[in-house]
Amino acid sequence: MEQNLNHYKIFYEAAKTGNISKAADSLYLSQPAVSKSITKLEQSLGQTLFIRSKKGVKLTEEGKMLFGYLKQAFDSIDTAEKNLRQITQFGISQLRIGVSTSLCKHILLPYLQDFIRENPHVKISIACNPTYETIQLLKKEQIDIGLICDTPLEKGYHFSSLRSIHDTFVTTQTYLDNLMLRERNSISSKSGMEKEILEKCNLMLLDTENISRIFIDEYFMKNHIHPSQLLEINNMDLLIDFAAIGIGVACVVREFVGSYIKKEQVIELPLDYEIPERTVGLIYHEHNLNATTKKFLDFCTPV
């Protein structure tokens, strides 16, 4: 087929114009060169493609079929070239991001807002999943970059930190007062009662496969805290809302619940045992860092 590509282009122009001379002019070739090319193509295919006359050339049925296929092919090439020119002119590209719902809402959106303002022609797609699924999507190259809490990574994957977050426990003052009244025989009123509250309350946590839940479970184990009533939810914003209506005590990120605390919709439990801060950042593979992903990475983490 490679030998026929030039012949196909010449045939296509001759078929469009219906005239060998006009085809020669549009291709900047001599008329004999065009005629010779068409003859070679006919010989190669074993088909007569044109009916020749003094008025010009007319396609045979076989020629019409070939022209139809070539028209689709050359139209596709024209479309590809136009799209490539648009990409060059407008900087059109795609960025696929993996992130949990909470991190997307509370951390990613402000970065995206500024990035899109400066790069309006980048097509953004968001896959909202827990961290472990985001890492799997990155491995399968179904996303370009992920936003996660710091976690051990396989060789070749890099973590670029953005900011720190702090876990905390929140509830309503009413729920806490009622809990203290209900459990007055087992919860002391003295300071240092975080362990007693967490073990007696209706404790609301993310599901067990979530990185944040794993982190808090390790905190419980280290400090010998053994909750007895657990309500598992797969969305941190729901945890905040459930805590705000007095269902129980929720483990959430302080930075995500700030407006609720400010409006006194929830209160923080005083902690007997400090919870280590965590880092949120962008994860990517060193060999799959395309130009758009690198631009977003540099935009989010300026030197």
Short mmCIF file of C-alpha atoms in Angstrom, two decimals:
data_model
loop_
_atom_site.label_atom_id
_atom_site.label_comp_id
_atom_site.label_asym_id
_atom_site.label_seq_id
_atom_site.Cartn_x
_atom_site.Cartn_y
_atom_site.Cartn_z
CA MET A 1 0.00 0.00 0.00
CA GLU A 2 2.86 2.41 0.75
CA GLN A 3 3.83 2.49 -2.93
CA ASN A 4 0.27 3.43 -3.86
CA LEU A 5 -0.23 6.28 -1.37
CA ASN A 6 0.98 8.95 -3.78
CA HIS A 7 -1.03 7.36 -6.58
CA TYR A 8 -4.14 7.43 -4.38
CA LYS A 9 -3.73 11.18 -3.77
CA ILE A 10 -3.35 11.84 -7.51
CA PHE A 11 -6.36 9.63 -8.32
CA TYR A 12 -8.41 11.43 -5.66
CA GLU A 13 -7.65 14.87 -7.10
CA ALA A 14 -8.43 13.71 -10.63
CA ALA A 15 -11.73 12.20 -9.46
CA LYS A 16 -12.70 15.42 -7.62
CA THR A 17 -11.98 17.68 -10.59
CA GLY A 18 -13.00 15.23 -13.34
CA ASN A 19 -10.08 16.52 -15.36
CA ILE A 20 -6.45 15.39 -15.62
CA SER A 21 -5.14 18.88 -16.40
CA LYS A 22 -6.91 20.48 -13.42
CA ALA A 23 -5.62 17.71 -11.14
CA ALA A 24 -2.09 18.29 -12.44
CA ASP A 25 -2.38 22.02 -11.72
CA SER A 26 -3.66 21.50 -8.16
CA LEU A 27 -0.88 19.01 -7.43
CA TYR A 28 1.84 21.05 -9.18
CA LEU A 29 2.58 18.11 -11.48
CA SER A 30 2.72 17.71 -15.22
CA GLN A 31 -0.27 16.20 -17.02
CA PRO A 32 1.76 13.18 -18.25
CA ALA A 33 2.91 12.50 -14.66
CA VAL A 34 -0.71 12.44 -13.44
CA SER A 35 -1.82 10.17 -16.29
CA LYS A 36 1.10 7.82 -15.69
CA SER A 37 0.36 7.62 -11.94
CA ILE A 38 -3.30 6.77 -12.54
CA THR A 39 -2.33 4.09 -15.07
CA LYS A 40 0.08 2.53 -12.55
CA LEU A 41 -2.62 2.50 -9.88
CA GLU A 42 -5.06 0.81 -12.24
CA GLN A 43 -2.47 -1.79 -13.10
CA SER A 44 -1.66 -2.35 -9.43
CA LEU A 45 -5.31 -2.85 -8.51
CA GLY A 46 -6.24 -4.72 -11.68
CA GLN A 47 -9.20 -2.39 -12.22
CA THR A 48 -10.14 0.39 -14.64
CA LEU A 49 -10.88 3.42 -12.51
CA PHE A 50 -11.64 6.07 -15.12
CA ILE A 51 -13.46 6.26 -18.42
CA ARG A 52 -11.44 8.74 -20.43
CA SER A 53 -12.86 11.12 -23.03
CA LYS A 54 -12.02 14.44 -24.68
CA LYS A 55 -14.18 16.20 -22.08
CA GLY A 56 -12.25 14.72 -19.17
CA VAL A 57 -12.45 11.59 -17.01
CA LYS A 58 -15.44 9.85 -15.45
CA LEU A 59 -15.30 7.30 -12.65
CA THR A 60 -16.16 3.69 -13.27
CA GLU A 61 -18.18 1.82 -10.65
CA GLU A 62 -14.91 0.50 -9.22
CA GLY A 63 -13.51 4.01 -9.31
CA LYS A 64 -16.56 5.37 -7.44
CA MET A 65 -16.08 2.77 -4.70
CA LEU A 66 -12.39 3.61 -4.30
CA PHE A 67 -13.13 7.35 -4.31
CA GLY A 68 -15.70 6.89 -1.52
CA TYR A 69 -13.17 5.20 0.74
CA LEU A 70 -10.44 7.68 -0.10
CA LYS A 71 -12.75 10.61 0.60
CA GLN A 72 -13.37 9.27 4.13
CA ALA A 73 -9.65 8.77 4.63
CA PHE A 74 -8.61 12.21 3.40
CA ASP A 75 -11.47 13.90 5.31
CA SER A 76 -10.19 12.18 8.47
CA ILE A 77 -6.69 13.44 7.77
CA ASP A 78 -8.02 16.99 7.27
CA THR A 79 -9.95 16.77 10.56
CA ALA A 80 -6.85 15.49 12.38
CA GLU A 81 -4.76 18.35 11.01
CA LYS A 82 -7.38 20.93 12.04
CA ASN A 83 -7.54 19.46 15.55
CA LEU A 84 -3.77 19.46 15.84
CA ARG A 85 -3.66 23.09 14.74
CA GLN A 86 -6.27 23.92 17.40
CA ILE A 87 -4.22 22.12 20.02
CA THR A 88 -1.20 24.19 19.04
CA GLN A 89 -3.16 27.44 18.79
CA PHE A 90 -5.25 27.15 21.96
CA GLY A 91 -3.19 24.74 24.07
CA ILE A 92 -6.00 22.16 24.04
CA SER A 93 -5.11 19.03 25.98
CA GLN A 94 -6.57 16.71 28.61
CA LEU A 95 -5.90 16.24 32.32
CA ARG A 96 -7.34 13.20 34.13
CA ILE A 97 -7.31 13.50 37.92
CA GLY A 98 -8.15 10.87 40.54
CA VAL A 99 -9.24 12.09 43.97
CA SER A 100 -11.61 11.30 46.82
CA THR A 101 -14.83 13.31 47.08
CA SER A 102 -13.73 15.15 50.22
CA LEU A 103 -10.25 16.03 48.97
CA CYS A 104 -11.80 17.15 45.69
CA LYS A 105 -14.24 19.51 47.40
CA HIS A 106 -12.00 20.92 50.10
CA ILE A 107 -8.53 20.94 48.51
CA LEU A 108 -8.55 20.29 44.76
CA LEU A 109 -11.29 22.70 43.66
CA PRO A 110 -9.44 25.94 44.55
CA TYR A 111 -6.37 24.75 42.61
CA LEU A 112 -8.54 23.71 39.66
CA GLN A 113 -10.36 27.03 39.62
CA ASP A 114 -7.11 28.97 39.24
CA PHE A 115 -5.59 26.46 36.82
CA ILE A 116 -8.62 26.54 34.50
CA ARG A 117 -8.63 30.33 34.59
CA GLU A 118 -5.08 30.30 33.20
CA ASN A 119 -5.58 27.23 30.96
CA PRO A 120 -9.19 27.46 29.71
CA HIS A 121 -8.75 24.98 26.87
CA VAL A 122 -7.52 22.04 28.96
CA LYS A 123 -10.19 19.34 29.22
CA ILE A 124 -10.48 18.20 32.84
CA SER A 125 -11.91 14.83 33.92
CA ILE A 126 -12.28 13.85 37.58
CA ALA A 127 -12.52 10.28 38.90
CA CYS A 128 -13.80 10.44 42.50
CA ASN A 129 -12.67 7.33 44.36
CA PRO A 130 -10.98 6.37 47.64
CA THR A 131 -7.19 6.61 47.73
CA TYR A 132 -6.54 2.91 47.11
CA GLU A 133 -8.70 3.02 43.95
CA THR A 134 -6.98 6.22 42.79
CA ILE A 135 -3.63 4.45 43.05
CA GLN A 136 -4.98 1.50 41.04
CA LEU A 137 -6.30 3.83 38.32
CA LEU A 138 -2.89 5.47 38.13
CA LYS A 139 -1.22 2.08 37.74
CA LYS A 140 -3.61 1.23 34.90
CA GLU A 141 -2.83 4.64 33.31
CA GLN A 142 -6.54 5.53 33.43
CA ILE A 143 -5.70 8.82 35.17
CA ASP A 144 -2.68 11.11 34.82
CA ILE A 145 -2.33 12.24 38.42
CA GLY A 146 -3.95 11.65 41.79
CA LEU A 147 -4.57 13.71 44.91
CA ILE A 148 -4.22 11.57 48.04
CA CYS A 149 -3.07 11.54 51.65
CA ASP A 150 0.52 10.44 52.00
CA THR A 151 0.83 6.65 51.93
CA PRO A 152 3.61 4.17 51.07
CA LEU A 153 4.08 3.94 47.28
CA GLU A 154 5.72 1.49 44.92
CA LYS A 155 8.98 2.35 43.19
CA GLY A 156 8.55 4.79 40.33
CA TYR A 157 5.65 6.69 41.91
CA HIS A 158 6.24 10.11 43.38
CA PHE A 159 4.36 12.13 45.98
CA SER A 160 4.46 15.93 45.84
CA SER A 161 3.08 17.44 49.06
CA LEU A 162 0.58 20.30 48.97
CA ARG A 163 -0.55 20.88 52.56
CA SER A 164 -1.03 19.34 55.98
CA ILE A 165 -4.35 18.24 57.44
CA HIS A 166 -5.36 17.39 61.02
CA ASP A 167 -7.85 14.74 62.13
CA THR A 168 -10.23 15.53 64.94
CA PHE A 169 -13.45 14.31 66.60
CA VAL A 170 -16.57 16.48 66.48
CA THR A 171 -20.10 16.29 67.82
CA THR A 172 -22.81 18.62 69.10
CA GLN A 173 -22.82 19.96 72.62
CA THR A 174 -26.30 18.48 73.06
CA TYR A 175 -25.15 14.99 72.07
CA LEU A 176 -22.17 15.24 74.39
CA ASP A 177 -24.33 16.44 77.31
CA ASN A 178 -26.81 13.60 76.78
CA LEU A 179 -23.99 11.07 76.50
CA MET A 180 -22.48 12.29 79.76
CA LEU A 181 -25.88 12.05 81.44
CA ARG A 182 -26.56 8.59 80.04
CA GLU A 183 -23.10 7.24 80.85
CA ARG A 184 -22.45 9.23 84.03
CA ASN A 185 -21.43 6.07 85.87
CA SER A 186 -18.73 5.20 83.32
CA ILE A 187 -17.55 8.62 82.07
CA SER A 188 -15.88 10.87 84.60
CA SER A 189 -16.32 14.61 84.46
CA LYS A 190 -12.62 15.18 84.95
CA SER A 191 -10.20 16.14 82.21
CA GLY A 192 -8.69 13.33 80.23
CA MET A 193 -11.91 11.61 79.26
CA GLU A 194 -11.44 11.34 75.46
CA LYS A 195 -10.88 7.59 75.69
CA GLU A 196 -14.04 7.07 77.76
CA ILE A 197 -16.17 9.16 75.37
CA LEU A 198 -14.90 7.42 72.23
CA GLU A 199 -15.51 4.01 73.77
CA LYS A 200 -19.09 4.83 74.84
CA CYS A 201 -20.39 7.11 72.09
CA ASN A 202 -21.92 6.30 68.74
CA LEU A 203 -18.64 6.74 66.83
CA MET A 204 -18.89 7.56 63.13
CA LEU A 205 -15.92 6.64 60.93
CA LEU A 206 -15.09 6.19 57.29
CA ASP A 207 -15.18 2.61 55.97
CA THR A 208 -12.34 0.23 56.78
CA GLU A 209 -10.60 0.39 53.38
CA ASN A 210 -10.24 4.16 53.47
CA ILE A 211 -6.71 5.46 54.14
CA SER A 212 -8.06 7.93 56.73
CA ARG A 213 -9.80 5.09 58.56
CA ILE A 214 -6.66 2.97 58.58
CA PHE A 215 -4.76 5.93 60.03
CA ILE A 216 -7.32 6.42 62.83
CA ASP A 217 -7.48 2.69 63.58
CA GLU A 218 -3.72 2.78 64.14
CA TYR A 219 -4.23 5.78 66.45
CA PHE A 220 -6.83 3.82 68.44
CA MET A 221 -4.57 0.81 68.71
CA LYS A 222 -1.58 2.86 69.82
CA ASN A 223 -3.60 4.56 72.57
CA HIS A 224 -5.60 1.48 73.60
CA ILE A 225 -8.95 2.97 72.61
CA HIS A 226 -11.64 0.36 71.91
CA PRO A 227 -14.86 1.87 70.51
CA SER A 228 -17.97 -0.21 71.13
CA GLN A 229 -20.49 1.43 68.76
CA LEU A 230 -19.41 2.13 65.20
CA LEU A 231 -21.29 3.68 62.31
CA GLU A 232 -19.30 3.40 59.06
CA ILE A 233 -19.90 5.87 56.25
CA ASN A 234 -18.01 6.18 52.96
CA ASN A 235 -18.13 9.99 52.68
CA MET A 236 -16.54 12.48 55.06
CA ASP A 237 -18.97 15.28 54.24
CA LEU A 238 -21.79 13.00 55.38
CA LEU A 239 -19.87 12.32 58.59
CA ILE A 240 -19.77 16.06 59.22
CA ASP A 241 -23.48 16.46 58.49
CA PHE A 242 -24.42 13.49 60.69
CA ALA A 243 -22.36 14.90 63.54
CA ALA A 244 -24.06 18.30 63.09
CA ILE A 245 -27.53 16.80 63.59
CA GLY A 246 -26.46 15.01 66.77
CA ILE A 247 -26.22 11.37 65.67
CA GLY A 248 -22.89 10.84 67.39
CA VAL A 249 -19.18 11.67 67.37
CA ALA A 250 -17.50 11.81 63.94
CA CYS A 251 -13.85 11.54 63.05
CA VAL A 252 -13.22 14.19 60.40
CA VAL A 253 -10.53 16.55 59.13
CA ARG A 254 -10.43 19.82 61.06
CA GLU A 255 -9.75 21.86 57.92
CA PHE A 256 -12.93 20.45 56.34
CA VAL A 257 -15.22 21.21 59.28
CA GLY A 258 -14.01 24.73 60.10
CA SER A 259 -17.22 26.51 59.06
CA TYR A 260 -19.31 24.15 61.24
CA ILE A 261 -17.09 24.84 64.25
CA LYS A 262 -17.17 28.60 63.62
CA LYS A 263 -20.99 28.58 63.50
CA GLU A 264 -21.03 26.37 66.62
CA GLN A 265 -22.89 23.63 64.75
CA VAL A 266 -20.36 21.17 66.16
CA ILE A 267 -17.67 21.22 68.82
CA GLU A 268 -14.31 19.47 68.94
CA LEU A 269 -13.58 16.91 71.61
CA PRO A 270 -10.50 17.80 73.64
CA LEU A 271 -7.87 15.18 72.86
CA ASP A 272 -5.89 13.35 75.50
CA TYR A 273 -3.62 11.86 72.84
CA GLU A 274 -2.36 14.02 70.01
CA ILE A 275 -3.24 12.81 66.50
CA PRO A 276 -0.23 13.21 64.15
CA GLU A 277 -0.83 15.53 61.23
CA ARG A 278 -1.06 14.10 57.73
CA THR A 279 0.08 15.42 54.35
CA VAL A 280 -2.04 15.71 51.21
CA GLY A 281 -0.27 15.76 47.89
CA LEU A 282 -0.20 14.80 44.24
CA ILE A 283 0.88 11.33 43.14
CA TYR A 284 2.19 10.54 39.67
CA HIS A 285 4.44 8.07 37.85
CA GLU A 286 7.78 9.43 36.70
CA HIS A 287 7.44 7.85 33.21
CA ASN A 288 3.85 9.01 32.54
CA LEU A 289 4.26 12.71 33.23
CA ASN A 290 2.95 14.39 30.06
CA ALA A 291 3.25 18.13 29.39
CA THR A 292 -0.22 19.01 30.71
CA THR A 293 0.20 16.96 33.89
CA LYS A 294 3.59 18.55 34.50
CA LYS A 295 2.07 21.99 34.01
CA PHE A 296 -0.63 21.22 36.59
CA LEU A 297 1.94 19.76 38.99
CA ASP A 298 4.15 22.84 38.68
CA PHE A 299 1.09 25.08 39.07
CA CYS A 300 0.03 23.42 42.32
CA THR A 301 3.50 23.11 43.83
CA PRO A 302 5.45 26.25 42.95
CA VAL A 303 9.11 26.27 43.83
#
